[in-house]
PDB file of C-alpha atoms in Angstrom:
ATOM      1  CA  UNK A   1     -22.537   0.067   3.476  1.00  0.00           C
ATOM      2  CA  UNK A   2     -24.029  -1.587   0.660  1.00  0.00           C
ATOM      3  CA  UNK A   3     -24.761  -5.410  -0.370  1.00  0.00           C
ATOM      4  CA  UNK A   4     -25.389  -7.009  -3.254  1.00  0.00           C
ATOM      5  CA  UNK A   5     -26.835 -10.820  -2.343  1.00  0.00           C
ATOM      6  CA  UNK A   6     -26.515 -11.234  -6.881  1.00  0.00           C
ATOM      7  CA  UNK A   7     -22.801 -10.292  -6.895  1.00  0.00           C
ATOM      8  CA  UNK A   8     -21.389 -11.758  -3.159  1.00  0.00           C
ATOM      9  CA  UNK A   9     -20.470  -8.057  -3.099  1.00  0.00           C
ATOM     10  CA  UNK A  10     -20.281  -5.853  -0.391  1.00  0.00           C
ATOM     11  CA  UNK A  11     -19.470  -2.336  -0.544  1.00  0.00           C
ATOM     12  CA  UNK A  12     -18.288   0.061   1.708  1.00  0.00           C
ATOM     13  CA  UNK A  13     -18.512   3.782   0.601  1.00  0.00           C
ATOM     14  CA  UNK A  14     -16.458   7.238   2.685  1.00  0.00           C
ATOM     15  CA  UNK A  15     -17.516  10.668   1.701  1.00  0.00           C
ATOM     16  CA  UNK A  16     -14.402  11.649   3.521  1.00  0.00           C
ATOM     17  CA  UNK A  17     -10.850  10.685   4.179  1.00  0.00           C
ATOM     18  CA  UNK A  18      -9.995   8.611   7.219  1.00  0.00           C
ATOM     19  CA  UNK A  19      -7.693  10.637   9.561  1.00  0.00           C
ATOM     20  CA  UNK A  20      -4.887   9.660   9.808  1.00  0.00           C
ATOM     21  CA  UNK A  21      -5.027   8.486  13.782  1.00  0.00           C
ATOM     22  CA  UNK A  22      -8.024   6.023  12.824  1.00  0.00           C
ATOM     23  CA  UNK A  23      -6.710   4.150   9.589  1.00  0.00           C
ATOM     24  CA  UNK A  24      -4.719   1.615  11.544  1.00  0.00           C
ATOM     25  CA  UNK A  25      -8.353   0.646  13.498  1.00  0.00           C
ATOM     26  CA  UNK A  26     -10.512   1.168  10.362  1.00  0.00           C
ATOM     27  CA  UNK A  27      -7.969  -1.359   7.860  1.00  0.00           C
ATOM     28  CA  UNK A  28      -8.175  -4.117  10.965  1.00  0.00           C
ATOM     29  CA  UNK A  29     -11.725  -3.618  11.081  1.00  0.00           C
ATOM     30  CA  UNK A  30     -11.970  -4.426   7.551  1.00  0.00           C
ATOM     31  CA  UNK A  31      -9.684  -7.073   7.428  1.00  0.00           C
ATOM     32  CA  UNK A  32     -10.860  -8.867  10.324  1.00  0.00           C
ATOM     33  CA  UNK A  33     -14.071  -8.586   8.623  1.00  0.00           C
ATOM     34  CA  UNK A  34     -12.825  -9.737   5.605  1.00  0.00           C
ATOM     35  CA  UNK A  35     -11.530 -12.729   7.337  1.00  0.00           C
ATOM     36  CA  UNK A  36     -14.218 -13.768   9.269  1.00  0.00           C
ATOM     37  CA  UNK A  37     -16.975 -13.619   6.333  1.00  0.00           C
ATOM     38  CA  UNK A  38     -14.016 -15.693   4.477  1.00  0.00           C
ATOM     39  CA  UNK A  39     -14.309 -12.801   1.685  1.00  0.00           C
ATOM     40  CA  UNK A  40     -11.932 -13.448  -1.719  1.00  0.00           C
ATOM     41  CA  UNK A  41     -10.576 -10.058  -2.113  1.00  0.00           C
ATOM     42  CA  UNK A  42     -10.787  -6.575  -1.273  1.00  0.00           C
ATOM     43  CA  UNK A  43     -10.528  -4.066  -4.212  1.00  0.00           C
ATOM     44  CA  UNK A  44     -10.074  -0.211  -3.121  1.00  0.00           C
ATOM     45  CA  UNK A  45     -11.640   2.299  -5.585  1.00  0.00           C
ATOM     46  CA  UNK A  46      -9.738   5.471  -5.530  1.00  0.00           C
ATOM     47  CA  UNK A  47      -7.877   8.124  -7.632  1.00  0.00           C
ATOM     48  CA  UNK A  48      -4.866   9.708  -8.105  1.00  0.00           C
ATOM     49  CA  UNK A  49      -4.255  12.777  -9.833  1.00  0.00           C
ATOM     50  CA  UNK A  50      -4.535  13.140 -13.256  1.00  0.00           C
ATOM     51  CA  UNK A  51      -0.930  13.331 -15.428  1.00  0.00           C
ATOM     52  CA  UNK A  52      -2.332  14.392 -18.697  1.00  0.00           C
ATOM     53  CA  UNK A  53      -4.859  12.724 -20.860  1.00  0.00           C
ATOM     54  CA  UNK A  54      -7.550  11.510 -18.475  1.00  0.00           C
ATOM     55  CA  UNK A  55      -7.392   7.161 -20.324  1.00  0.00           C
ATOM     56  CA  UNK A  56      -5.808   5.122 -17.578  1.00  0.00           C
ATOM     57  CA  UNK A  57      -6.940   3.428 -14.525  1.00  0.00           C
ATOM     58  CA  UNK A  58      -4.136   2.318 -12.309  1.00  0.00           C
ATOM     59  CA  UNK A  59      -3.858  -0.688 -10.183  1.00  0.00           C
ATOM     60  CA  UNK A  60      -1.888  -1.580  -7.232  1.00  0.00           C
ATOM     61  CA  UNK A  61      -1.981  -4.992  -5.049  1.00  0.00           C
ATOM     62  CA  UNK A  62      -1.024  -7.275  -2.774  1.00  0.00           C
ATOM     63  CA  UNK A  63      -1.165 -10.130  -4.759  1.00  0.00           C
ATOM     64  CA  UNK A  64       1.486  -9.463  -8.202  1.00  0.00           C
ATOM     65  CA  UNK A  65       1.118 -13.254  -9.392  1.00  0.00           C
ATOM     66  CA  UNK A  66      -2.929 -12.864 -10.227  1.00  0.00           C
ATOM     67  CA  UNK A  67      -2.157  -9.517 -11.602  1.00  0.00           C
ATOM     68  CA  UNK A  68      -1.470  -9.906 -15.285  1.00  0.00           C
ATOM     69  CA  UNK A  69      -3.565 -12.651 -15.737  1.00  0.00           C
ATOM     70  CA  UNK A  70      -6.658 -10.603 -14.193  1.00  0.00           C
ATOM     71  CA  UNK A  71      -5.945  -7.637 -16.342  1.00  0.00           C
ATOM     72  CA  UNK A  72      -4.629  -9.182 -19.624  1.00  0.00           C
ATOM     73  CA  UNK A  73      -6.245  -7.224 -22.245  1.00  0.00           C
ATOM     74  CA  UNK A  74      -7.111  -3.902 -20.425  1.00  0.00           C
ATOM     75  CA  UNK A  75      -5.432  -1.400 -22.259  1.00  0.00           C
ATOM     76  CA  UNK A  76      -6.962   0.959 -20.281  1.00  0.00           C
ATOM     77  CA  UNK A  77      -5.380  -0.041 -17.302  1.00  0.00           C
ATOM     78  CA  UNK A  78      -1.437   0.428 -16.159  1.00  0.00           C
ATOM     79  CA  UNK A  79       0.169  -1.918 -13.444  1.00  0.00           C
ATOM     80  CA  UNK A  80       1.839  -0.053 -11.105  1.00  0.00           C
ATOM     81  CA  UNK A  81       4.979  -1.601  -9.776  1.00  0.00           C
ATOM     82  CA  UNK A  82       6.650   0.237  -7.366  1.00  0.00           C
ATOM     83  CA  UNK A  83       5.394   3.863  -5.472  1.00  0.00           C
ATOM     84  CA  UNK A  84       4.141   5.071  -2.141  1.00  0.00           C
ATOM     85  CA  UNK A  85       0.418   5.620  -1.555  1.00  0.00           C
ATOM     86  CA  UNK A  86      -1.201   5.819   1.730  1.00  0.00           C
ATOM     87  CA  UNK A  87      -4.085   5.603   4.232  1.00  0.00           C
ATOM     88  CA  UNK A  88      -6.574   2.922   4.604  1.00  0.00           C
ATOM     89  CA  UNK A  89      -5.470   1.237   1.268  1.00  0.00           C
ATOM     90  CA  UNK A  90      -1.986   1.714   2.079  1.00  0.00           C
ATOM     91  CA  UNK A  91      -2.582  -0.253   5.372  1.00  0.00           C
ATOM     92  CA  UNK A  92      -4.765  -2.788   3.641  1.00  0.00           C
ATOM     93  CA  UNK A  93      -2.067  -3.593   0.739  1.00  0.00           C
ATOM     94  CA  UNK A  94       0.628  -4.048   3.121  1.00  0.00           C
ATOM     95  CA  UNK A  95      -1.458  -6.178   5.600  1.00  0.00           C
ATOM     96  CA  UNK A  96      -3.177  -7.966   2.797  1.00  0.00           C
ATOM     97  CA  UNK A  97       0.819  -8.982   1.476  1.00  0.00           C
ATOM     98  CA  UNK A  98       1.571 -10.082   4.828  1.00  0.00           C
ATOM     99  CA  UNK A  99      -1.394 -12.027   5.371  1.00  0.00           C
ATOM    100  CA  UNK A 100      -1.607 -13.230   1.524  1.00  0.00           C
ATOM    101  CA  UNK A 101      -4.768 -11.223   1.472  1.00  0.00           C
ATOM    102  CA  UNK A 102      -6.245 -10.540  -2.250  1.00  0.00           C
ATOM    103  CA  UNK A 103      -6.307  -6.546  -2.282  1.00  0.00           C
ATOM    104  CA  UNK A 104      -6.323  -4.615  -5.507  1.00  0.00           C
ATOM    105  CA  UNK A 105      -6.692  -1.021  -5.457  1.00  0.00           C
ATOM    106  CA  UNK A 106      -8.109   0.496  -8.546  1.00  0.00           C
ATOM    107  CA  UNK A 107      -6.846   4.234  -9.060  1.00  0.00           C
ATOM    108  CA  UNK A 108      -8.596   6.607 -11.716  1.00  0.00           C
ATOM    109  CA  UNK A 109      -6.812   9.642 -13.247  1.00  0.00           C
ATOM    110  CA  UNK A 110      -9.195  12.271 -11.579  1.00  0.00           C
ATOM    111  CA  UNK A 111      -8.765  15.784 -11.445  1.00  0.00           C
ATOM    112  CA  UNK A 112      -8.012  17.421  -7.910  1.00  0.00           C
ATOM    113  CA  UNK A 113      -9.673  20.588  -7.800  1.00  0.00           C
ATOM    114  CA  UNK A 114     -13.338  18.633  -8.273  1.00  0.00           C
ATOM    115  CA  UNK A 115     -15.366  15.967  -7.951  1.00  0.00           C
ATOM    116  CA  UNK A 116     -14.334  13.987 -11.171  1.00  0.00           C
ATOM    117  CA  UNK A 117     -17.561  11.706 -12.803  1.00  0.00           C
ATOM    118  CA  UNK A 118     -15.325  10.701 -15.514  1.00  0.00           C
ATOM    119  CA  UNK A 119     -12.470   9.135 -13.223  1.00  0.00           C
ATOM    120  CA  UNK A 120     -15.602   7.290 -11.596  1.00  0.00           C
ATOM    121  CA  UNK A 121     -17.253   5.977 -14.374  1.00  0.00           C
ATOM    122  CA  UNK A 122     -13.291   4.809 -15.601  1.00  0.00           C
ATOM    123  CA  UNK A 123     -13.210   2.878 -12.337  1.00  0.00           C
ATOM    124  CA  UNK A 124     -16.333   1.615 -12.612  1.00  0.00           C
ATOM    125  CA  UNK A 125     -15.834   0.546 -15.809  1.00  0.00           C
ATOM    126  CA  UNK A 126     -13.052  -1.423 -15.397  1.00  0.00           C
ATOM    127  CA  UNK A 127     -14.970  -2.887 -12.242  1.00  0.00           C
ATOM    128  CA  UNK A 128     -17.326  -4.253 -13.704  1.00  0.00           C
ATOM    129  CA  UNK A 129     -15.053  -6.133 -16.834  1.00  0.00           C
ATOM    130  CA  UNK A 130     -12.399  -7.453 -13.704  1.00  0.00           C
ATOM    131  CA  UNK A 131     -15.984  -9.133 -11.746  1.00  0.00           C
ATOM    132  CA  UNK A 132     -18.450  -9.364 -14.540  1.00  0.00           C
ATOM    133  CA  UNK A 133     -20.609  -6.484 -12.819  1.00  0.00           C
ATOM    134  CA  UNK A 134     -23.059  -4.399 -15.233  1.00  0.00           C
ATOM    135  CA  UNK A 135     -22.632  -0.973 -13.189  1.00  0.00           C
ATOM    136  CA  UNK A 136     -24.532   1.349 -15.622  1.00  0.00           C
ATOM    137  CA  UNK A 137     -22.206   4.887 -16.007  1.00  0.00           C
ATOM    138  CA  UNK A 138     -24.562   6.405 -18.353  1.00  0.00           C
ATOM    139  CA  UNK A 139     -24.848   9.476 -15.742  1.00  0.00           C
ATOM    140  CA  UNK A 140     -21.447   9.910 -14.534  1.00  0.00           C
ATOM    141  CA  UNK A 141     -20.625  10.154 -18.401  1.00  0.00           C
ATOM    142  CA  UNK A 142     -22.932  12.665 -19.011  1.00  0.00           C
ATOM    143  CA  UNK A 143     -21.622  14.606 -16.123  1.00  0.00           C
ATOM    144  CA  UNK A 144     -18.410  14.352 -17.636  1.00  0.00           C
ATOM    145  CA  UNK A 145     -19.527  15.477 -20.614  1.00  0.00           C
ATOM    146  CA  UNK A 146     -21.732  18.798 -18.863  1.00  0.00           C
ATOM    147  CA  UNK A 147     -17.897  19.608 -16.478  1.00  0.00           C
ATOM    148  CA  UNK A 148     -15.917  19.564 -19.955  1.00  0.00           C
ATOM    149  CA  UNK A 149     -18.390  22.163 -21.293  1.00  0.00           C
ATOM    150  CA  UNK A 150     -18.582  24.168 -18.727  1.00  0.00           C
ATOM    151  CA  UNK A 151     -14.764  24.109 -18.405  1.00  0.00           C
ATOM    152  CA  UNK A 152     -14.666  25.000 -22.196  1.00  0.00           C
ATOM    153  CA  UNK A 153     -16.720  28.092 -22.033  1.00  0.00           C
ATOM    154  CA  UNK A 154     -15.020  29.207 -18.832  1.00  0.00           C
ATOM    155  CA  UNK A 155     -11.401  28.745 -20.256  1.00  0.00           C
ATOM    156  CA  UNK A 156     -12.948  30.815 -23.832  1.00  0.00           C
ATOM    157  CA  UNK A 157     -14.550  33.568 -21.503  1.00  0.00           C
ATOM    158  CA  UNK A 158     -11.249  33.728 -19.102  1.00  0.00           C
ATOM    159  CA  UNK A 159      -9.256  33.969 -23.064  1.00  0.00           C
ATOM    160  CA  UNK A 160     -11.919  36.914 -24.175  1.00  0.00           C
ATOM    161  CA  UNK A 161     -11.143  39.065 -20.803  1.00  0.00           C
ATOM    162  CA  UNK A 162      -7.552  38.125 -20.925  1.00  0.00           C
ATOM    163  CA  UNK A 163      -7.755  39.493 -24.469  1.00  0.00           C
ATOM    164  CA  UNK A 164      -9.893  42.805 -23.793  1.00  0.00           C
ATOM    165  CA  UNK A 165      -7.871  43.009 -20.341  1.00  0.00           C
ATOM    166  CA  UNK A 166      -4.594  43.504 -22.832  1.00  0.00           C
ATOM    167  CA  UNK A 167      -6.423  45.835 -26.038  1.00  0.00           C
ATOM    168  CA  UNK A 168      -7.474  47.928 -22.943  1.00  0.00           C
ATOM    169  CA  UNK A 169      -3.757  47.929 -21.470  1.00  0.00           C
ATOM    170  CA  UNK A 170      -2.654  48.947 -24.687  1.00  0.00           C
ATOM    171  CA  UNK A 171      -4.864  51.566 -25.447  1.00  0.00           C
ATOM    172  CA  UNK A 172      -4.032  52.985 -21.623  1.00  0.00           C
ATOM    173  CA  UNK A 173      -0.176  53.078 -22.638  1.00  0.00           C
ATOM    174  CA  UNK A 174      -0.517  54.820 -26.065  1.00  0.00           C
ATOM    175  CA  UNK A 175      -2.497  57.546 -23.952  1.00  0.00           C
ATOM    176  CA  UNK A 176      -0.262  58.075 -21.097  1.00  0.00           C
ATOM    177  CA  UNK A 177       2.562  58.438 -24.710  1.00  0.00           C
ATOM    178  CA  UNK A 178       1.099  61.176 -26.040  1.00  0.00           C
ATOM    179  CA  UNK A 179      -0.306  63.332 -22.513  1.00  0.00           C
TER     180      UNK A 179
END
């Protein structure tokens, strides 16, 4: 649990996924939180997985008619109309329509197999344009940058034994031919 006394901003950070039994609990913790500290909004930070080119940041929420006017001129970021998502954001989208709650739930294209610093740093990013924050992503960046490298030389080395893997299957064949 972080706060920021600057901002108005509190944030609250999981290193793991709510089971399923507690989100109900957790999402009216938060929101009677939210309600009793008379807090604006919620925004969820989250991912989804990513479709193809890692550029988009997704947003869902509870409130539609502050949507395009908070996002107008994010290219970066696509509205998502319609879908299913769940857990604790789930819980606090639906409550937060009910209730005329602001929640907005800010998705990054993140890859699934690791812990993605570029999807961060794309949440972040948008973030800090949507409240005027100045979250330095410098690092997560470079992390970025260090996973794509790695993954490049991994992919070339998995191509160069894929490649000697076949010469040597070939060379096997053309013996067993002639024997």
């Amino acid at each position: 649990l972080y706060y920021s006394k600057k901002y108005n901003l509190l944030v609250l950070l999981s290193e793991f996924i709510i089971p399923m039994d507690l989100v109900q609990e957790m999402s009216e913790a938060l929101l009677d939180f939210a309600k009793k500290n008379k807090v604006r909004q919620i925004i969820s930070l989250g991912s989804i997985s990513i479709k193809g080119e890692q550029d988009t940041v997704y947003v869902i929420t509870s409130d539609h008619k502050r949507l395009a006017k908070l996002f107008k001129g994010m290219d970066d970021v696509e509205i998502i109309k319609e879908g299913a998502t769940t857990g604790v954001t789930a819980m606090l989208l639906a409550e937060g329509m009910l209730q005329k709650i602001p929640i907005i739930s800010l998705l990054a294209e993140a890859h699934a197999e690791y812990v993605d610093p570029r999807g961060a740093s794309m949440v972040i990013k948008v973030l800090n344009r949507l409240l005027d924050l100045n979250i330095n992503t410098r690092e997560l960046d470079r992390e970025a940058e260090e996973i794509d490298k790695q993954m490049k030389a991994i992919i070339e080395k998995s191509k160069e034994i894929q490649k000697r893997y076949k010469e040597r299957e070939r060379h096997i064949s053309a013996e067993s031919i002639y024997q």
